[in-house]
Amino acid sequence: MDKIIIRGGKPLSGRIPISGAKNSALTLLPCALLTDEPLTLRNLPRLADVDSFGHLLNQLGVSTMIEGARPEDFGRVMTLRAGRVTSTVAPYDIVRKMRASILVLGPLLARAGEATVSLPGGCAIGNRPIDLHLKALEALGAEIEITAGYVTARAPKGGLPGGDFGFPVVSVGATENALMTAVLCKGTSTLRNAAREPEIVDLCNLLVAMGAKIEGIGGSTLVIHGKERLHGATYRVMADRIEAGSYACAAAITGSALDLIGAKLDEMEATVAALRQAGVHVEEIADGIAVRPNGKLQALTLSTAPFPGFATDMQAQFMAMLCLAEGASVLTETIFENRYMHVPELNRMGAHIEVKGRTAVVHGVERMVGAPVMATDLRASMSLIIAGLAAEGETEAGLSKRWFCSGHYPPPTPPFQGGEARCAA
Ligand code: EPU
């Protein structure tokens, strides 16, 4: 079994270059399907999911070439070219390992007029249906058919006309699929109640760099004027605001000073506001964000929400941090129905957390103690590492294979000093 061993109880210090954003990279990569010209993505994070996405695109006829990173980029540079789409099928084998594979549905449909993708199914954090992806594509003119665990989307003769769609619930992935389809539709499309996450802005900015015309970027109504073709581009993936927030929680729980290089305050305002409310000193510096200790952590009341609200992807890390805060914190998870898998593990380390439905009450304790724990999804795993850094003794976080499918590899070698984290295979 793969595991991470954390010897906690030591302060951290240093300057950490923040990687390219996972959730941005996974929606920028399929944009290669939208043009026959080369797309070069810089600052791609070193993740198994990025490689899996590359393999999926290879199966569809996209060539991928990885170049060495430039000195200013922490991550990798990949040039993708879909001269010709040779297959329009994303098979179960790949989709079951990486949910984000569903993001080829829109671009394949837009470029090739047809796409068949295995239904992704649920995962550790919830059911995660794709009904909104399909309804949005239908509104743009696609015909949808579901058979034998696969969804097929087809454009009518003459191509997709485009159309209007209002999302009943904000969905990041469905907004992304609809955007990547609408840019190649015949007419104009309007997406209402669209997701406004910075990763959506990053996607819009890439599409515009490829020749798309999109109005309302950053807002909840996006108007997309379809183009006959898009061209190639070179684009730098934004910094990962969730990774930056996770390091900030690690600094806060250990009373440490860390500089998060490349992190942008305006992309993580809700995270920074919550850190400040908990008593952590956070300030913008020339090349990122500085996190400084500022006395005992204070309890918080937080509820997850779509951007600009407090991100569900930060909930587990904040919960770990608040285990050692003064007073009782109340966290409510409104996005995913099963995102408290870390709670029993944190309790095994001495935390005192009670869950009732979607709300967790975290009663601050004086100390936590390292223990063997089982990590589930990526963010839950990070929360156990954060707790382990502040706990007395050794924490051994056993990782399900899935973690490596959504995590860093090869194992991270953090460019900072302090509590030791070691990966063992
Ligand atoms: N939903 C539906 N129907 C749909 C799509 C979504 O009911 O067709 C519901 C979901 O079940 C959920 C809510 O809408 O309750 C929001 O889901 P969303 O579609 O926004 O999530 P996603 O696109 O599947 C992305 C990130 C997640 C992140 C969420 C929310 C990627 C690859 N994944 O997922 O990231 O939590 O948005 O911000 O971008 C992670 O990084 O650990 C992670 C899970």
Tab-separated table of C-alpha atoms and ligand atoms in Angstrom:
chain	number	residue	atom	x	y	z
A	1	MET	CA	0.000	0.000	0.000
A	2	ASP	CA	1.181	3.554	-0.673
A	3	LYS	CA	1.487	5.754	2.367
A	4	ILE	CA	2.766	9.096	3.582
A	5	ILE	CA	4.554	9.253	6.924
A	6	ILE	CA	4.406	12.584	8.750
A	7	ARG	CA	6.481	13.375	11.815
A	8	GLY	CA	4.716	16.382	13.237
A	9	GLY	CA	5.219	18.973	15.900
A	10	LYS	CA	7.798	21.118	14.126
A	11	PRO	CA	7.219	24.575	12.636
A	12	LEU	CA	7.479	25.001	8.862
A	13	SER	CA	9.272	27.792	7.063
A	14	GLY	CA	10.148	28.777	3.540
A	15	ARG	CA	8.911	29.933	0.150
A	16	ILE	CA	6.727	27.492	-1.778
A	17	PRO	CA	6.142	27.862	-5.522
A	18	ILE	CA	2.465	27.051	-6.066
A	19	SER	CA	1.807	24.560	-8.889
A	20	GLY	CA	-0.452	25.125	-11.857
A	21	ALA	CA	-4.077	24.524	-10.904
A	22	LYS	CA	-5.269	20.925	-11.197
A	23	ASN	CA	-8.853	21.866	-11.882
A	24	SER	CA	-7.810	24.385	-14.477
A	25	ALA	CA	-5.353	22.058	-16.237
A	26	LEU	CA	-8.020	19.371	-16.543
A	27	THR	CA	-10.311	21.706	-18.481
A	28	LEU	CA	-7.603	23.418	-20.545
A	29	LEU	CA	-6.196	20.106	-21.854
A	30	PRO	CA	-9.377	19.069	-23.758
A	31	CYS	CA	-9.364	22.460	-25.514
A	32	ALA	CA	-6.696	20.900	-27.760
A	33	LEU	CA	-9.604	19.089	-29.450
A	34	LEU	CA	-11.109	22.403	-30.561
A	35	THR	CA	-8.434	23.191	-33.164
A	36	ASP	CA	-6.173	21.435	-35.654
A	37	GLU	CA	-3.344	23.790	-34.673
A	38	PRO	CA	-0.894	23.226	-31.779
A	39	LEU	CA	-1.918	24.226	-28.250
A	40	THR	CA	0.950	24.749	-25.820
A	41	LEU	CA	0.101	24.724	-22.111
A	42	ARG	CA	2.749	25.973	-19.682
A	43	ASN	CA	2.884	25.504	-15.912
A	44	LEU	CA	0.972	22.209	-16.004
A	45	PRO	CA	1.028	20.548	-12.579
A	46	ARG	CA	2.909	17.258	-12.145
A	47	LEU	CA	-0.125	15.089	-11.554
A	48	ALA	CA	-1.152	11.592	-12.525
A	49	ASP	CA	-4.456	13.069	-13.750
A	50	VAL	CA	-2.618	15.275	-16.247
A	51	ASP	CA	-0.824	12.226	-17.640
A	52	SER	CA	-4.065	10.235	-17.749
A	53	PHE	CA	-5.722	13.096	-19.599
A	54	GLY	CA	-2.826	13.124	-22.054
A	55	HIS	CA	-3.320	9.373	-22.645
A	56	LEU	CA	-7.042	9.846	-23.187
A	57	LEU	CA	-6.380	12.613	-25.715
A	58	ASN	CA	-3.792	10.386	-27.453
A	59	GLN	CA	-6.535	7.765	-27.938
A	60	LEU	CA	-8.684	10.409	-29.644
A	61	GLY	CA	-5.909	11.312	-32.081
A	62	VAL	CA	-4.231	14.170	-30.223
A	63	SER	CA	-0.431	14.137	-30.195
A	64	THR	CA	1.167	15.275	-26.947
A	65	MET	CA	4.735	16.379	-26.425
A	66	ILE	CA	6.171	17.284	-23.037
A	67	GLU	CA	8.996	19.815	-22.981
A	68	GLY	CA	11.234	20.826	-20.102
A	69	ALA	CA	9.786	23.489	-17.832
A	70	ARG	CA	10.982	27.065	-18.220
A	71	PRO	CA	12.763	28.537	-15.186
A	72	GLU	CA	9.753	30.740	-14.376
A	73	ASP	CA	7.412	27.750	-14.475
A	74	PHE	CA	7.243	25.299	-11.595
A	75	GLY	CA	5.395	22.800	-13.762
A	76	ARG	CA	5.677	21.242	-17.185
A	77	VAL	CA	5.069	22.446	-20.710
A	78	MET	CA	2.947	20.289	-23.015
A	79	THR	CA	2.201	20.861	-26.682
A	80	LEU	CA	-0.925	19.138	-27.939
A	81	ARG	CA	-2.096	18.852	-31.516
A	82	ALA	CA	-5.336	17.402	-32.781
A	83	GLY	CA	-4.557	17.563	-36.515
A	84	ARG	CA	-7.337	15.022	-37.027
A	85	VAL	CA	-9.717	13.509	-34.489
A	86	THR	CA	-9.324	9.745	-35.015
A	87	SER	CA	-11.780	8.479	-32.385
A	88	THR	CA	-14.784	10.030	-30.683
A	89	VAL	CA	-15.007	7.497	-27.845
A	90	ALA	CA	-13.719	7.972	-24.272
A	91	PRO	CA	-13.736	4.401	-22.903
A	92	TYR	CA	-14.797	3.209	-19.423
A	93	ASP	CA	-11.244	2.123	-18.625
A	94	ILE	CA	-9.991	5.686	-18.553
A	95	VAL	CA	-13.129	7.510	-17.406
A	96	ARG	CA	-13.494	5.331	-14.289
A	97	LYS	CA	-9.975	6.339	-13.221
A	98	MET	CA	-10.471	10.043	-13.902
A	99	ARG	CA	-13.892	11.712	-13.615
A	100	ALA	CA	-12.638	14.797	-15.442
A	101	SER	CA	-12.631	12.687	-18.653
A	102	ILE	CA	-16.248	13.825	-19.053
A	103	LEU	CA	-14.734	17.147	-20.143
A	104	VAL	CA	-13.930	15.720	-23.588
A	105	LEU	CA	-17.659	15.367	-24.292
A	106	GLY	CA	-18.256	19.008	-25.282
A	107	PRO	CA	-15.095	19.639	-27.314
A	108	LEU	CA	-15.350	16.304	-29.193
A	109	LEU	CA	-18.990	17.025	-30.039
A	110	ALA	CA	-18.141	20.569	-31.160
A	111	ARG	CA	-15.201	19.516	-33.332
A	112	ALA	CA	-16.265	16.095	-34.674
A	113	GLY	CA	-20.065	16.369	-34.461
A	114	GLU	CA	-20.265	13.308	-32.213
A	115	ALA	CA	-18.887	12.138	-28.879
A	116	THR	CA	-19.330	8.975	-26.825
A	117	VAL	CA	-18.102	9.017	-23.231
A	118	SER	CA	-18.483	6.382	-20.532
A	119	LEU	CA	-20.707	7.592	-17.672
A	120	PRO	CA	-18.300	8.521	-14.880
A	121	GLY	CA	-20.388	7.249	-11.927
A	122	GLY	CA	-19.956	8.427	-8.336
A	123	CYS	CA	-16.787	8.850	-6.317
A	124	ALA	CA	-15.627	9.117	-2.699
A	125	ILE	CA	-17.311	12.495	-2.157
A	126	GLY	CA	-20.753	11.876	-3.642
A	127	ASN	CA	-22.950	10.749	-6.525
A	128	ARG	CA	-21.775	13.441	-8.909
A	129	PRO	CA	-24.362	13.158	-11.706
A	130	ILE	CA	-23.760	14.674	-15.164
A	131	ASP	CA	-27.379	15.557	-15.981
A	132	LEU	CA	-26.584	19.273	-16.208
A	133	HIS	CA	-23.747	18.668	-18.684
A	134	LEU	CA	-26.215	16.813	-20.893
A	135	LYS	CA	-29.065	19.329	-20.520
A	136	ALA	CA	-26.725	22.198	-21.407
A	137	LEU	CA	-25.478	20.381	-24.540
A	138	GLU	CA	-29.081	19.624	-25.500
A	139	ALA	CA	-29.893	23.314	-25.191
A	140	LEU	CA	-27.039	24.023	-27.633
A	141	GLY	CA	-28.688	21.648	-30.127
A	142	ALA	CA	-27.160	18.232	-29.385
A	143	GLU	CA	-29.094	14.974	-29.364
A	144	ILE	CA	-28.262	12.881	-26.333
A	145	GLU	CA	-28.533	9.106	-26.042
A	146	ILE	CA	-27.582	6.955	-23.071
A	147	THR	CA	-27.001	3.227	-23.593
A	148	ALA	CA	-24.953	0.524	-21.865
A	149	GLY	CA	-23.171	2.912	-19.513
A	150	TYR	CA	-22.161	5.334	-22.243
A	151	VAL	CA	-23.539	8.725	-23.257
A	152	THR	CA	-23.472	9.764	-26.893
A	153	ALA	CA	-23.971	13.380	-27.959
A	154	ARG	CA	-24.608	14.126	-31.650
A	155	ALA	CA	-24.815	17.366	-33.565
A	156	PRO	CA	-27.623	17.704	-36.129
A	157	LYS	CA	-26.816	17.907	-39.857
A	158	GLY	CA	-25.403	21.357	-40.494
A	159	GLY	CA	-23.846	21.572	-37.039
A	160	LEU	CA	-24.875	22.753	-33.597
A	161	PRO	CA	-26.960	25.928	-33.696
A	162	GLY	CA	-26.148	27.089	-30.134
A	163	GLY	CA	-28.840	28.190	-27.682
A	164	ASP	CA	-29.681	29.462	-24.204
A	165	PHE	CA	-29.339	27.512	-20.981
A	166	GLY	CA	-29.900	28.472	-17.354
A	167	PHE	CA	-28.203	26.131	-14.863
A	168	PRO	CA	-30.618	25.257	-12.019
A	169	VAL	CA	-27.563	24.556	-9.823
A	170	VAL	CA	-24.117	26.049	-10.331
A	171	SER	CA	-21.868	23.397	-11.867
A	172	VAL	CA	-18.204	23.929	-12.692
A	173	GLY	CA	-17.903	20.930	-15.020
A	174	ALA	CA	-21.202	21.490	-16.828
A	175	THR	CA	-20.311	25.158	-17.416
A	176	GLU	CA	-16.947	24.040	-18.818
A	177	ASN	CA	-18.463	21.459	-21.172
A	178	ALA	CA	-21.083	23.952	-22.383
A	179	LEU	CA	-18.458	26.669	-22.956
A	180	MET	CA	-16.162	24.358	-24.923
A	181	THR	CA	-19.110	23.375	-27.110
A	182	ALA	CA	-20.608	26.827	-27.592
A	183	VAL	CA	-17.376	28.344	-28.969
A	184	LEU	CA	-17.768	26.246	-32.165
A	185	CYS	CA	-21.584	26.529	-32.514
A	186	LYS	CA	-23.121	28.231	-35.565
A	187	GLY	CA	-24.875	30.940	-33.583
A	188	THR	CA	-24.750	32.771	-30.270
A	189	SER	CA	-25.278	30.949	-26.968
A	190	THR	CA	-26.101	32.295	-23.529
A	191	LEU	CA	-25.258	30.439	-20.318
A	192	ARG	CA	-27.044	31.756	-17.208
A	193	ASN	CA	-26.171	30.971	-13.593
A	194	ALA	CA	-22.839	29.748	-14.961
A	195	ALA	CA	-20.047	28.870	-12.537
A	196	ARG	CA	-17.697	31.805	-11.851
A	197	GLU	CA	-14.740	29.906	-10.393
A	198	PRO	CA	-11.304	31.299	-11.339
A	199	GLU	CA	-10.741	28.047	-13.264
A	200	ILE	CA	-13.718	29.001	-15.486
A	201	VAL	CA	-12.130	32.406	-16.074
A	202	ASP	CA	-8.874	30.617	-16.956
A	203	LEU	CA	-10.777	28.458	-19.470
A	204	CYS	CA	-12.482	31.525	-20.995
A	205	ASN	CA	-9.143	33.303	-21.275
A	206	LEU	CA	-7.612	30.332	-23.111
A	207	LEU	CA	-10.617	30.066	-25.450
A	208	VAL	CA	-10.348	33.789	-26.215
A	209	ALA	CA	-6.604	33.321	-26.885
A	210	MET	CA	-7.676	30.615	-29.386
A	211	GLY	CA	-9.974	33.057	-31.168
A	212	ALA	CA	-13.290	32.554	-29.333
A	213	LYS	CA	-15.601	35.460	-28.602
A	214	ILE	CA	-17.026	35.393	-25.079
A	215	GLU	CA	-18.772	38.220	-23.217
A	216	GLY	CA	-19.281	38.393	-19.447
A	217	ILE	CA	-16.109	36.531	-18.402
A	218	GLY	CA	-16.007	36.294	-14.599
A	219	GLY	CA	-19.768	36.818	-14.299
A	220	SER	CA	-22.649	34.381	-14.050
A	221	THR	CA	-24.039	35.115	-17.541
A	222	LEU	CA	-21.747	34.187	-20.399
A	223	VAL	CA	-22.587	35.060	-23.993
A	224	ILE	CA	-20.622	33.052	-26.530
A	225	HIS	CA	-20.562	33.987	-30.208
A	226	GLY	CA	-19.737	30.750	-32.043
A	227	LYS	CA	-16.832	30.698	-34.488
A	228	GLU	CA	-16.292	28.453	-37.507
A	229	ARG	CA	-12.812	27.537	-36.293
A	230	LEU	CA	-10.404	28.266	-33.468
A	231	HIS	CA	-6.633	28.503	-33.784
A	232	GLY	CA	-3.699	27.354	-31.668
A	233	ALA	CA	-2.304	29.257	-28.696
A	234	THR	CA	0.315	29.237	-25.965
A	235	TYR	CA	-1.142	29.627	-22.495
A	236	ARG	CA	0.077	29.486	-18.873
A	237	VAL	CA	-2.132	27.586	-16.414
A	238	MET	CA	-3.163	29.690	-13.400
A	239	ALA	CA	-1.731	28.980	-9.929
A	240	ASP	CA	-3.627	26.448	-7.835
A	241	ARG	CA	-5.660	28.409	-5.286
A	242	ILE	CA	-6.610	25.213	-3.416
A	243	GLU	CA	-2.996	24.080	-3.108
A	244	ALA	CA	-2.083	27.569	-1.844
A	245	GLY	CA	-4.958	27.493	0.653
A	246	SER	CA	-3.899	24.045	1.831
A	247	TYR	CA	-0.342	25.222	2.550
A	248	ALA	CA	-1.823	28.247	4.347
A	249	CYS	CA	-3.773	25.876	6.639
A	250	ALA	CA	-0.566	23.886	7.224
A	251	ALA	CA	1.217	27.115	8.215
A	252	ALA	CA	-1.672	28.188	10.448
A	253	ILE	CA	-1.984	24.916	12.374
A	254	THR	CA	1.776	24.744	13.013
A	255	GLY	CA	2.109	28.465	13.851
A	256	SER	CA	4.536	28.878	10.957
A	257	ALA	CA	5.536	31.511	8.414
A	258	LEU	CA	5.262	30.489	4.762
A	259	ASP	CA	5.402	32.477	1.531
A	260	LEU	CA	3.151	31.058	-1.186
A	261	ILE	CA	4.791	32.096	-4.432
A	262	GLY	CA	2.440	32.749	-7.347
A	263	ALA	CA	-0.741	32.591	-5.225
A	264	LYS	CA	-3.239	35.356	-6.016
A	265	LEU	CA	-5.301	36.999	-3.277
A	266	ASP	CA	-8.218	37.901	-5.561
A	267	GLU	CA	-8.676	34.221	-6.509
A	268	MET	CA	-8.878	33.085	-2.878
A	269	GLU	CA	-10.663	35.883	-1.057
A	270	ALA	CA	-13.062	33.613	0.858
A	271	THR	CA	-10.169	31.395	2.000
A	272	VAL	CA	-8.097	34.389	3.076
A	273	ALA	CA	-11.077	36.010	4.850
A	274	ALA	CA	-11.659	32.774	6.795
A	275	LEU	CA	-7.950	32.483	7.694
A	276	ARG	CA	-7.929	36.067	8.938
A	277	GLN	CA	-11.096	35.490	10.954
A	278	ALA	CA	-9.385	32.502	12.556
A	279	GLY	CA	-6.616	34.879	13.615
A	280	VAL	CA	-3.984	34.092	10.961
A	281	HIS	CA	-2.026	36.984	9.479
A	282	VAL	CA	-2.220	36.884	5.660
A	283	GLU	CA	-0.879	39.567	3.373
A	284	GLU	CA	-0.113	40.094	-0.282
A	285	ILE	CA	3.594	40.241	-1.141
A	286	ALA	CA	5.241	41.133	-4.448
A	287	ASP	CA	5.276	37.568	-5.768
A	288	GLY	CA	2.447	35.904	-3.869
A	289	ILE	CA	0.922	35.672	-0.413
A	290	ALA	CA	2.613	35.587	2.991
A	291	VAL	CA	1.084	33.627	5.882
A	292	ARG	CA	2.316	34.466	9.369
A	293	PRO	CA	1.402	33.111	12.825
A	294	ASN	CA	-0.610	35.470	15.025
A	295	GLY	CA	-1.434	33.722	18.301
A	296	LYS	CA	-3.987	31.023	19.117
A	297	LEU	CA	-6.358	29.961	16.300
A	298	GLN	CA	-10.006	30.950	16.814
A	299	ALA	CA	-13.120	28.910	15.962
A	300	LEU	CA	-15.077	29.709	12.779
A	301	THR	CA	-18.505	29.211	11.265
A	302	LEU	CA	-18.194	28.332	7.568
A	303	SER	CA	-20.495	27.090	4.850
A	304	THR	CA	-19.247	25.911	1.464
A	305	ALA	CA	-20.669	27.599	-1.639
A	306	PRO	CA	-19.839	28.118	-5.305
A	307	PHE	CA	-17.280	30.871	-6.025
A	308	PRO	CA	-16.980	33.552	-4.689
A	309	GLY	CA	-18.139	31.606	-1.617
A	310	PHE	CA	-15.971	29.372	0.550
A	311	ALA	CA	-14.741	26.469	-1.646
A	312	THR	CA	-15.803	22.891	-0.884
A	313	ASP	CA	-12.251	21.937	-1.921
A	314	MET	CA	-10.962	23.818	1.176
A	315	GLN	CA	-13.433	22.365	3.695
A	316	ALA	CA	-11.369	19.348	4.816
A	317	GLN	CA	-8.160	21.359	5.242
A	318	PHE	CA	-9.934	24.025	7.331
A	319	MET	CA	-11.543	21.330	9.432
A	320	ALA	CA	-8.108	19.889	10.246
A	321	MET	CA	-6.824	23.357	11.132
A	322	LEU	CA	-9.838	24.145	13.344
A	323	CYS	CA	-9.339	20.954	15.371
A	324	LEU	CA	-6.728	22.898	17.353
A	325	ALA	CA	-8.621	26.222	17.499
A	326	GLU	CA	-10.095	27.803	20.621
A	327	GLY	CA	-13.834	27.114	20.803
A	328	ALA	CA	-16.321	25.216	18.645
A	329	SER	CA	-16.385	25.685	14.855
A	330	VAL	CA	-19.407	24.883	12.709
A	331	LEU	CA	-18.761	23.771	9.112
A	332	THR	CA	-21.569	23.092	6.650
A	333	GLU	CA	-20.934	21.252	3.377
A	334	THR	CA	-23.528	22.307	0.808
A	335	ILE	CA	-21.923	21.081	-2.451
A	336	PHE	CA	-21.222	17.360	-2.042
A	337	GLU	CA	-23.286	14.987	0.111
A	338	ASN	CA	-20.450	12.777	1.362
A	339	ARG	CA	-17.468	15.018	1.905
A	340	TYR	CA	-16.738	14.210	5.551
A	341	MET	CA	-14.693	11.042	5.035
A	342	HIS	CA	-11.791	12.665	6.904
A	343	VAL	CA	-13.830	13.164	10.109
A	344	PRO	CA	-13.441	9.679	11.642
A	345	GLU	CA	-9.739	9.744	10.777
A	346	LEU	CA	-9.205	13.166	12.400
A	347	ASN	CA	-11.100	11.907	15.470
A	348	ARG	CA	-8.703	8.965	15.640
A	349	MET	CA	-5.915	11.533	15.967
A	350	GLY	CA	-7.600	13.091	19.012
A	351	ALA	CA	-9.907	15.609	17.330
A	352	HIS	CA	-13.440	16.074	18.641
A	353	ILE	CA	-15.770	16.422	15.644
A	354	GLU	CA	-19.470	15.590	15.515
A	355	VAL	CA	-21.344	15.343	12.217
A	356	LYS	CA	-25.100	15.815	11.909
A	357	GLY	CA	-26.272	15.632	8.314
A	358	ARG	CA	-24.351	18.223	6.328
A	359	THR	CA	-23.017	20.067	9.386
A	360	ALA	CA	-19.899	19.264	11.371
A	361	VAL	CA	-19.165	20.756	14.779
A	362	VAL	CA	-15.446	20.862	15.511
A	363	HIS	CA	-14.757	21.232	19.231
A	364	GLY	CA	-11.231	22.618	19.522
A	365	VAL	CA	-8.818	20.392	21.470
A	366	GLU	CA	-5.449	21.230	23.047
A	367	ARG	CA	-3.437	18.562	21.248
A	368	MET	CA	-3.614	15.871	18.603
A	369	VAL	CA	-1.587	12.679	18.419
A	370	GLY	CA	-0.239	10.972	15.315
A	371	ALA	CA	-1.947	7.728	14.300
A	372	PRO	CA	-2.277	5.417	11.315
A	373	VAL	CA	-5.096	6.885	9.213
A	374	MET	CA	-6.759	6.076	5.899
A	375	ALA	CA	-6.877	8.764	3.239
A	376	THR	CA	-9.727	8.857	0.734
A	377	ASP	CA	-10.121	11.720	-1.749
A	378	LEU	CA	-7.390	14.254	-2.473
A	379	ARG	CA	-8.578	17.010	-0.108
A	380	ALA	CA	-9.375	14.586	2.729
A	381	SER	CA	-5.832	13.229	2.343
A	382	MET	CA	-4.413	16.730	2.581
A	383	SER	CA	-6.420	17.395	5.747
A	384	LEU	CA	-4.811	14.362	7.419
A	385	ILE	CA	-1.356	15.594	6.415
A	386	ILE	CA	-2.157	19.043	7.845
A	387	ALA	CA	-3.330	17.470	11.115
A	388	GLY	CA	-0.268	15.197	11.118
A	389	LEU	CA	2.079	18.188	10.855
A	390	ALA	CA	0.687	19.582	14.126
A	391	ALA	CA	0.146	16.272	15.912
A	392	GLU	CA	2.597	14.798	18.378
A	393	GLY	CA	4.447	11.761	17.026
A	394	GLU	CA	4.037	9.972	13.735
A	395	THR	CA	1.046	9.868	11.425
A	396	GLU	CA	0.950	7.227	8.747
A	397	ALA	CA	-1.560	8.142	6.063
A	398	GLY	CA	-2.407	5.100	3.965
A	399	LEU	CA	-3.464	6.213	0.534
A	400	SER	CA	-6.046	4.570	-1.612
A	401	LYS	CA	-4.849	4.204	-5.236
A	402	ARG	CA	-7.401	6.844	-6.138
A	403	TRP	CA	-5.368	9.449	-4.265
A	404	PHE	CA	-2.523	8.977	-6.693
A	405	CYS	CA	-5.006	9.300	-9.521
A	406	SER	CA	-5.803	12.777	-8.249
A	407	GLY	CA	-2.603	13.701	-6.580
A	408	HIS	CA	1.001	14.669	-6.948
A	409	TYR	CA	3.480	12.244	-8.293
A	410	PRO	CA	6.302	11.564	-8.187
A	411	PRO	CA	5.995	12.080	-4.413
A	412	PRO	CA	6.472	15.736	-3.479
A	413	THR	CA	9.832	16.958	-2.271
A	414	PRO	CA	8.701	20.124	-0.505
A	415	PRO	CA	11.118	23.038	-0.908
A	416	PHE	CA	10.516	24.083	2.690
A	417	GLN	CA	11.801	23.043	6.069
A	418	GLY	CA	10.035	21.848	9.160
A	419	GLY	CA	7.783	18.915	10.040
A	420	GLU	CA	8.899	16.021	7.935
A	421	ALA	CA	6.624	14.430	5.353
A	422	ARG	CA	7.900	11.334	3.595
A	423	CYS	CA	6.186	9.225	0.953
A	424	ALA	CA	6.585	5.475	1.015
A	425	ALA	CA	5.485	3.133	-1.717
B	1	EPU	N1	-24.185	18.447	-10.193
B	1	EPU	C1	-25.377	17.911	-10.642
B	1	EPU	N2	-25.472	17.588	-11.969
B	1	EPU	C2	-24.437	17.802	-12.846
B	1	EPU	C3	-23.230	18.352	-12.365
B	1	EPU	C4	-23.139	18.672	-11.035
B	1	EPU	O1	-26.312	17.723	-9.874
B	1	EPU	O2	-24.608	17.493	-14.022
B	1	EPU	C5	-24.066	18.799	-8.771
B	1	EPU	C6	-22.961	17.980	-8.100
B	1	EPU	O3	-23.422	16.708	-7.662
B	1	EPU	C7	-22.580	18.882	-6.956
B	1	EPU	C8	-22.751	20.290	-7.556
B	1	EPU	O4	-23.608	20.125	-8.673
B	1	EPU	O5	-23.484	18.715	-5.902
B	1	EPU	C9	-21.476	20.957	-8.004
B	1	EPU	O6	-20.723	20.081	-8.825
B	1	EPU	P1	-19.759	20.625	-9.982
B	1	EPU	O7	-20.286	20.170	-11.277
B	1	EPU	O8	-19.557	22.092	-9.773
B	1	EPU	O9	-18.418	19.854	-9.662
B	1	EPU	P2	-17.427	19.179	-10.703
B	1	EPU	O10	-17.327	19.972	-11.928
B	1	EPU	O11	-17.746	17.746	-10.810
B	1	EPU	C10	-15.329	20.508	-9.903
B	1	EPU	C11	-13.984	20.163	-9.355
B	1	EPU	C12	-14.144	19.645	-7.940
B	1	EPU	C13	-14.811	20.727	-7.102
B	1	EPU	C14	-16.150	21.116	-7.723
B	1	EPU	C15	-16.845	22.256	-6.994
B	1	EPU	C16	-12.726	19.552	-11.315
B	1	EPU	C17	-12.030	18.492	-12.096
B	1	EPU	N3	-13.347	19.177	-10.203
B	1	EPU	O12	-16.074	19.291	-9.899
B	1	EPU	O13	-12.831	19.422	-7.456
B	1	EPU	O14	-15.024	20.248	-5.792
B	1	EPU	O15	-15.956	21.505	-9.096
B	1	EPU	O16	-16.030	23.378	-6.948
B	1	EPU	O17	-12.691	20.714	-11.685
B	1	EPU	C18	-11.170	18.444	-6.117
B	1	EPU	O18	-10.364	19.147	-6.725
B	1	EPU	O19	-10.854	17.761	-5.101
B	1	EPU	C19	-12.558	18.390	-6.593
B	1	EPU	C20	-13.434	17.464	-6.203
